PDB file of C-alpha atoms and ligand atoms in Angstrom:
ATOM      1  CA  MET A 118     -38.290   2.442 -20.988  1.00  0.00           C
ATOM      2  CA  LYS A 119     -38.409   0.047 -23.908  1.00  0.00           C
ATOM      3  CA  ILE A 120     -35.191  -1.700 -24.900  1.00  0.00           C
ATOM      4  CA  LEU A 121     -34.909  -3.424 -28.263  1.00  0.00           C
ATOM      5  CA  LEU A 122     -32.800  -6.601 -28.263  1.00  0.00           C
ATOM      6  CA  ILE A 123     -31.557  -7.579 -31.715  1.00  0.00           C
ATOM      7  CA  ASN A 124     -29.867 -10.876 -32.514  1.00  0.00           C
ATOM      8  CA  GLY A 125     -28.388 -11.553 -35.931  1.00  0.00           C
ATOM      9  CA  PRO A 126     -27.711 -14.629 -38.049  1.00  0.00           C
ATOM     10  CA  ASN A 127     -27.311 -18.133 -36.630  1.00  0.00           C
ATOM     11  CA  LEU A 128     -28.005 -17.031 -33.067  1.00  0.00           C
ATOM     12  CA  GLN A 129     -31.288 -18.968 -33.181  1.00  0.00           C
ATOM     13  CA  LEU A 130     -28.983 -22.007 -33.053  1.00  0.00           C
ATOM     14  CA  LEU A 131     -27.402 -21.101 -29.707  1.00  0.00           C
ATOM     15  CA  GLY A 132     -27.123 -24.123 -27.437  1.00  0.00           C
ATOM     16  CA  PHE A 133     -26.488 -26.351 -30.450  1.00  0.00           C
ATOM     17  CA  ARG A 134     -24.070 -24.152 -32.398  1.00  0.00           C
ATOM     18  CA  GLU A 135     -20.353 -24.605 -31.534  1.00  0.00           C
ATOM     19  CA  PRO A 136     -20.998 -24.838 -27.771  1.00  0.00           C
ATOM     20  CA  GLY A 137     -17.245 -24.715 -27.054  1.00  0.00           C
ATOM     21  CA  ILE A 138     -17.292 -21.134 -28.366  1.00  0.00           C
ATOM     22  CA  TYR A 139     -20.828 -19.924 -27.726  1.00  0.00           C
ATOM     23  CA  GLY A 140     -21.870 -21.956 -24.686  1.00  0.00           C
ATOM     24  CA  HIS A 141     -24.840 -24.202 -23.954  1.00  0.00           C
ATOM     25  CA  ASP A 142     -27.542 -21.606 -23.305  1.00  0.00           C
ATOM     26  CA  THR A 143     -30.288 -21.353 -25.912  1.00  0.00           C
ATOM     27  CA  LEU A 144     -31.387 -17.979 -27.262  1.00  0.00           C
ATOM     28  CA  GLU A 145     -34.795 -18.592 -25.697  1.00  0.00           C
ATOM     29  CA  SER A 146     -33.272 -19.005 -22.222  1.00  0.00           C
ATOM     30  CA  ILE A 147     -31.044 -15.931 -22.668  1.00  0.00           C
ATOM     31  CA  VAL A 148     -34.016 -13.810 -23.768  1.00  0.00           C
ATOM     32  CA  SER A 149     -36.218 -15.067 -20.961  1.00  0.00           C
ATOM     33  CA  HIS A 150     -33.519 -14.237 -18.369  1.00  0.00           C
ATOM     34  CA  LEU A 151     -33.024 -10.785 -19.921  1.00  0.00           C
ATOM     35  CA  ARG A 152     -36.762 -10.120 -19.875  1.00  0.00           C
ATOM     36  CA  GLU A 153     -36.789 -10.760 -16.102  1.00  0.00           C
ATOM     37  CA  LEU A 154     -33.711  -8.603 -15.569  1.00  0.00           C
ATOM     38  CA  ALA A 155     -35.237  -5.802 -17.662  1.00  0.00           C
ATOM     39  CA  ALA A 156     -38.347  -5.859 -15.477  1.00  0.00           C
ATOM     40  CA  GLU A 157     -36.165  -5.619 -12.333  1.00  0.00           C
ATOM     41  CA  LEU A 158     -34.398  -2.627 -13.890  1.00  0.00           C
ATOM     42  CA  GLY A 159     -37.725  -0.983 -14.730  1.00  0.00           C
ATOM     43  CA  CYS A 160     -37.486  -1.616 -18.492  1.00  0.00           C
ATOM     44  CA  GLU A 161     -39.468  -3.575 -21.042  1.00  0.00           C
ATOM     45  CA  LEU A 162     -37.521  -5.854 -23.394  1.00  0.00           C
ATOM     46  CA  ILE A 163     -38.637  -6.291 -26.993  1.00  0.00           C
ATOM     47  CA  ASP A 164     -36.695  -9.021 -28.759  1.00  0.00           C
ATOM     48  CA  PHE A 165     -36.028  -9.667 -32.422  1.00  0.00           C
ATOM     49  CA  GLN A 166     -33.851 -12.271 -34.162  1.00  0.00           C
ATOM     50  CA  SER A 167     -33.257 -12.493 -37.885  1.00  0.00           C
ATOM     51  CA  ASN A 168     -30.842 -14.135 -40.265  1.00  0.00           C
ATOM     52  CA  HIS A 169     -31.533 -11.408 -42.827  1.00  0.00           C
ATOM     53  CA  GLU A 170     -29.625  -8.154 -42.959  1.00  0.00           C
ATOM     54  CA  GLY A 171     -32.506  -6.174 -44.501  1.00  0.00           C
ATOM     55  CA  ALA A 172     -34.939  -7.389 -41.831  1.00  0.00           C
ATOM     56  CA  ILE A 173     -32.555  -6.166 -39.115  1.00  0.00           C
ATOM     57  CA  VAL A 174     -32.196  -2.801 -40.879  1.00  0.00           C
ATOM     58  CA  ASP A 175     -36.019  -2.555 -41.105  1.00  0.00           C
ATOM     59  CA  ARG A 176     -36.405  -3.420 -37.403  1.00  0.00           C
ATOM     60  CA  ILE A 177     -33.873  -0.786 -36.311  1.00  0.00           C
ATOM     61  CA  GLY A 178     -35.611   1.819 -38.499  1.00  0.00           C
ATOM     62  CA  GLU A 179     -39.005   1.014 -36.953  1.00  0.00           C
ATOM     63  CA  SER A 180     -37.677   1.633 -33.453  1.00  0.00           C
ATOM     64  CA  VAL A 181     -37.945   5.432 -33.804  1.00  0.00           C
ATOM     65  CA  THR A 182     -41.733   5.379 -34.086  1.00  0.00           C
ATOM     66  CA  GLU A 183     -42.165   2.862 -31.251  1.00  0.00           C
ATOM     67  CA  GLY A 184     -40.743   4.809 -28.352  1.00  0.00           C
ATOM     68  CA  ILE A 185     -37.661   2.603 -28.018  1.00  0.00           C
ATOM     69  CA  SER A 186     -35.079   4.169 -25.674  1.00  0.00           C
ATOM     70  CA  GLY A 187     -32.042   2.053 -26.553  1.00  0.00           C
ATOM     71  CA  ILE A 188     -30.783  -1.044 -28.336  1.00  0.00           C
ATOM     72  CA  VAL A 189     -28.771  -4.089 -27.231  1.00  0.00           C
ATOM     73  CA  MET A 190     -27.566  -5.919 -30.311  1.00  0.00           C
ATOM     74  CA  ASN A 191     -25.503  -8.890 -31.308  1.00  0.00           C
ATOM     75  CA  PRO A 192     -25.217  -8.423 -35.067  1.00  0.00           C
ATOM     76  CA  ALA A 193     -23.286 -11.748 -35.198  1.00  0.00           C
ATOM     77  CA  ALA A 194     -21.497 -12.163 -38.567  1.00  0.00           C
ATOM     78  CA  TYR A 195     -22.975  -8.860 -39.820  1.00  0.00           C
ATOM     79  CA  THR A 196     -20.798  -7.099 -37.230  1.00  0.00           C
ATOM     80  CA  HIS A 197     -17.879  -7.609 -39.559  1.00  0.00           C
ATOM     81  CA  THR A 198     -19.587  -6.802 -42.865  1.00  0.00           C
ATOM     82  CA  SER A 199     -22.683  -4.641 -42.583  1.00  0.00           C
ATOM     83  CA  VAL A 200     -22.487  -0.979 -43.534  1.00  0.00           C
ATOM     84  CA  ALA A 201     -26.315  -1.065 -43.709  1.00  0.00           C
ATOM     85  CA  ILE A 202     -26.750  -2.049 -40.033  1.00  0.00           C
ATOM     86  CA  ARG A 203     -24.144   0.496 -38.977  1.00  0.00           C
ATOM     87  CA  ASP A 204     -25.961   3.215 -40.956  1.00  0.00           C
ATOM     88  CA  ALA A 205     -29.331   2.189 -39.462  1.00  0.00           C
ATOM     89  CA  ILE A 206     -27.983   2.598 -35.903  1.00  0.00           C
ATOM     90  CA  ALA A 207     -26.459   5.965 -36.809  1.00  0.00           C
ATOM     91  CA  ALA A 208     -29.744   7.032 -38.436  1.00  0.00           C
ATOM     92  CA  VAL A 209     -32.032   6.322 -35.475  1.00  0.00           C
ATOM     93  CA  LYS A 210     -29.630   8.047 -33.058  1.00  0.00           C
ATOM     94  CA  LEU A 211     -30.517   5.653 -30.217  1.00  0.00           C
ATOM     95  CA  PRO A 212     -27.851   4.536 -27.743  1.00  0.00           C
ATOM     96  CA  ALA A 213     -26.835   0.993 -28.669  1.00  0.00           C
ATOM     97  CA  VAL A 214     -24.590  -1.523 -26.918  1.00  0.00           C
ATOM     98  CA  GLU A 215     -22.927  -4.191 -29.061  1.00  0.00           C
ATOM     99  CA  VAL A 216     -22.698  -7.659 -27.539  1.00  0.00           C
ATOM    100  CA  HIS A 217     -20.697 -10.747 -28.392  1.00  0.00           C
ATOM    101  CA  LEU A 218     -20.731 -14.037 -26.566  1.00  0.00           C
ATOM    102  CA  SER A 219     -17.165 -14.784 -27.632  1.00  0.00           C
ATOM    103  CA  ASN A 220     -14.119 -12.547 -27.407  1.00  0.00           C
ATOM    104  CA  VAL A 221     -14.033 -11.576 -31.077  1.00  0.00           C
ATOM    105  CA  HIS A 222     -10.568 -10.024 -30.593  1.00  0.00           C
ATOM    106  CA  ALA A 223      -9.069 -13.371 -29.588  1.00  0.00           C
ATOM    107  CA  ARG A 224     -10.404 -15.226 -32.643  1.00  0.00           C
ATOM    108  CA  GLU A 225      -9.821 -15.111 -36.418  1.00  0.00           C
ATOM    109  CA  GLU A 226      -8.521 -11.819 -37.772  1.00  0.00           C
ATOM    110  CA  PHE A 227     -11.704 -11.137 -39.773  1.00  0.00           C
ATOM    111  CA  ARG A 228     -13.631 -11.000 -36.471  1.00  0.00           C
ATOM    112  CA  ASN A 229     -11.308  -8.340 -35.031  1.00  0.00           C
ATOM    113  CA  ARG A 230     -12.982  -5.582 -37.022  1.00  0.00           C
ATOM    114  CA  SER A 231     -16.478  -4.357 -36.181  1.00  0.00           C
ATOM    115  CA  LEU A 232     -18.249  -2.006 -38.588  1.00  0.00           C
ATOM    116  CA  THR A 233     -21.031  -1.470 -36.066  1.00  0.00           C
ATOM    117  CA  ALA A 234     -19.031  -0.746 -32.879  1.00  0.00           C
ATOM    118  CA  PRO A 235     -18.130   2.862 -33.827  1.00  0.00           C
ATOM    119  CA  VAL A 236     -21.817   3.861 -33.802  1.00  0.00           C
ATOM    120  CA  CYS A 237     -22.466   2.147 -30.447  1.00  0.00           C
ATOM    121  CA  ILE A 238     -21.895   3.651 -27.011  1.00  0.00           C
ATOM    122  CA  GLY A 239     -19.933   0.536 -26.002  1.00  0.00           C
ATOM    123  CA  VAL A 240     -19.127  -3.101 -26.693  1.00  0.00           C
ATOM    124  CA  ILE A 241     -19.190  -6.116 -24.367  1.00  0.00           C
ATOM    125  CA  ALA A 242     -17.572  -9.310 -25.629  1.00  0.00           C
ATOM    126  CA  GLY A 243     -16.244 -12.555 -24.283  1.00  0.00           C
ATOM    127  CA  PHE A 244     -18.446 -13.334 -21.277  1.00  0.00           C
ATOM    128  CA  GLY A 245     -20.769 -15.855 -22.922  1.00  0.00           C
ATOM    129  CA  ALA A 246     -24.439 -15.354 -22.095  1.00  0.00           C
ATOM    130  CA  ASP A 247     -23.389 -12.939 -19.323  1.00  0.00           C
ATOM    131  CA  SER A 248     -22.323 -10.481 -22.058  1.00  0.00           C
ATOM    132  CA  TYR A 249     -26.030  -9.818 -22.687  1.00  0.00           C
ATOM    133  CA  GLU A 250     -26.747  -9.195 -19.026  1.00  0.00           C
ATOM    134  CA  LEU A 251     -23.774  -6.835 -18.710  1.00  0.00           C
ATOM    135  CA  ALA A 252     -24.874  -4.982 -21.843  1.00  0.00           C
ATOM    136  CA  LEU A 253     -28.451  -4.541 -20.625  1.00  0.00           C
ATOM    137  CA  ARG A 254     -27.248  -3.280 -17.236  1.00  0.00           C
ATOM    138  CA  ALA A 255     -24.823  -0.860 -18.925  1.00  0.00           C
ATOM    139  CA  LEU A 256     -27.490   0.476 -21.292  1.00  0.00           C
ATOM    140  CA  CYS A 257     -30.089   0.947 -18.525  1.00  0.00           C
ATOM    141  CA  SER A 258     -27.537   2.716 -16.326  1.00  0.00           C
ATOM    142  CA  HIS A 259     -26.582   4.986 -19.261  1.00  0.00           C
ATOM    143  CA  LEU A 260     -30.242   5.813 -19.946  1.00  0.00           C
ATOM    144  CA  LYS A 261     -31.005   6.504 -16.268  1.00  0.00           C
ATOM    145  CA  LYS A 262     -28.007   8.843 -15.949  1.00  0.00           C
ATOM    146  CA  ARG A 263     -29.012  10.641 -19.140  1.00  0.00           C
ATOM    147  CA  ASN A 264     -32.657  11.141 -18.112  1.00  0.00           C
TER     148      ASN A 264
HETATM  149  C1  DQA B  74     -20.629 -13.455 -32.371  1.00  0.00           C
HETATM  150  C2  DQA B  74     -19.225 -13.351 -32.981  1.00  0.00           C
HETATM  151  C3  DQA B  74     -19.296 -13.254 -34.495  1.00  0.00           C
HETATM  152  O1  DQA B  74     -17.989 -13.156 -35.035  1.00  0.00           O
HETATM  153  C4  DQA B  74     -19.975 -14.476 -35.073  1.00  0.00           C
HETATM  154  O2  DQA B  74     -20.112 -14.351 -36.468  1.00  0.00           O
HETATM  155  C5  DQA B  74     -21.287 -14.779 -34.426  1.00  0.00           C
HETATM  156  C6  DQA B  74     -21.411 -14.609 -32.981  1.00  0.00           C
HETATM  157  C7  DQA B  74     -20.584 -13.674 -30.841  1.00  0.00           C
HETATM  158  O3  DQA B  74     -21.612 -13.449 -30.209  1.00  0.00           O
HETATM  159  O4  DQA B  74     -19.560 -14.088 -30.301  1.00  0.00           O
HETATM  160  O5  DQA B  74     -22.208 -15.243 -35.063  1.00  0.00           O
HETATM  161  O6  DQA B  74     -21.316 -12.241 -32.603  1.00  0.00           O
END
């Protein structure tokens, strides 16, 4: 099973970016840990990070022709604004789990609303880098039960 991991804007700065909120782990270290976990779970992880909404929409659209089974995504700021990313997830009809490092519900009001969550099978937020691990485990378990 191939799992697509999508990270949105400013997440390339993890480790440096507001560590009090997002932690000290770099995106590279998170992805490398997830790659190992995916292998243990019998999956292959394909990762993609972009600061550009259209590039993320393109990447989600491509997943249908690539044999991707599911998506783990942290749309970052686009969570709260992007109808296009929401529509892309709905269009490909792949199970997706939304991830946030921080607890978006305990922060500014504009972060309380997610446009993308309603088209995902679930959301994991607030556990720092562990949110990604929990999301990958949840998605793999969902896919295994479904198959
Ligand atoms: C985030 C939360 C978003 O509100 C924010 O814009 C991000 C990161 C998180 O992982 O906690 O860039 O998605």
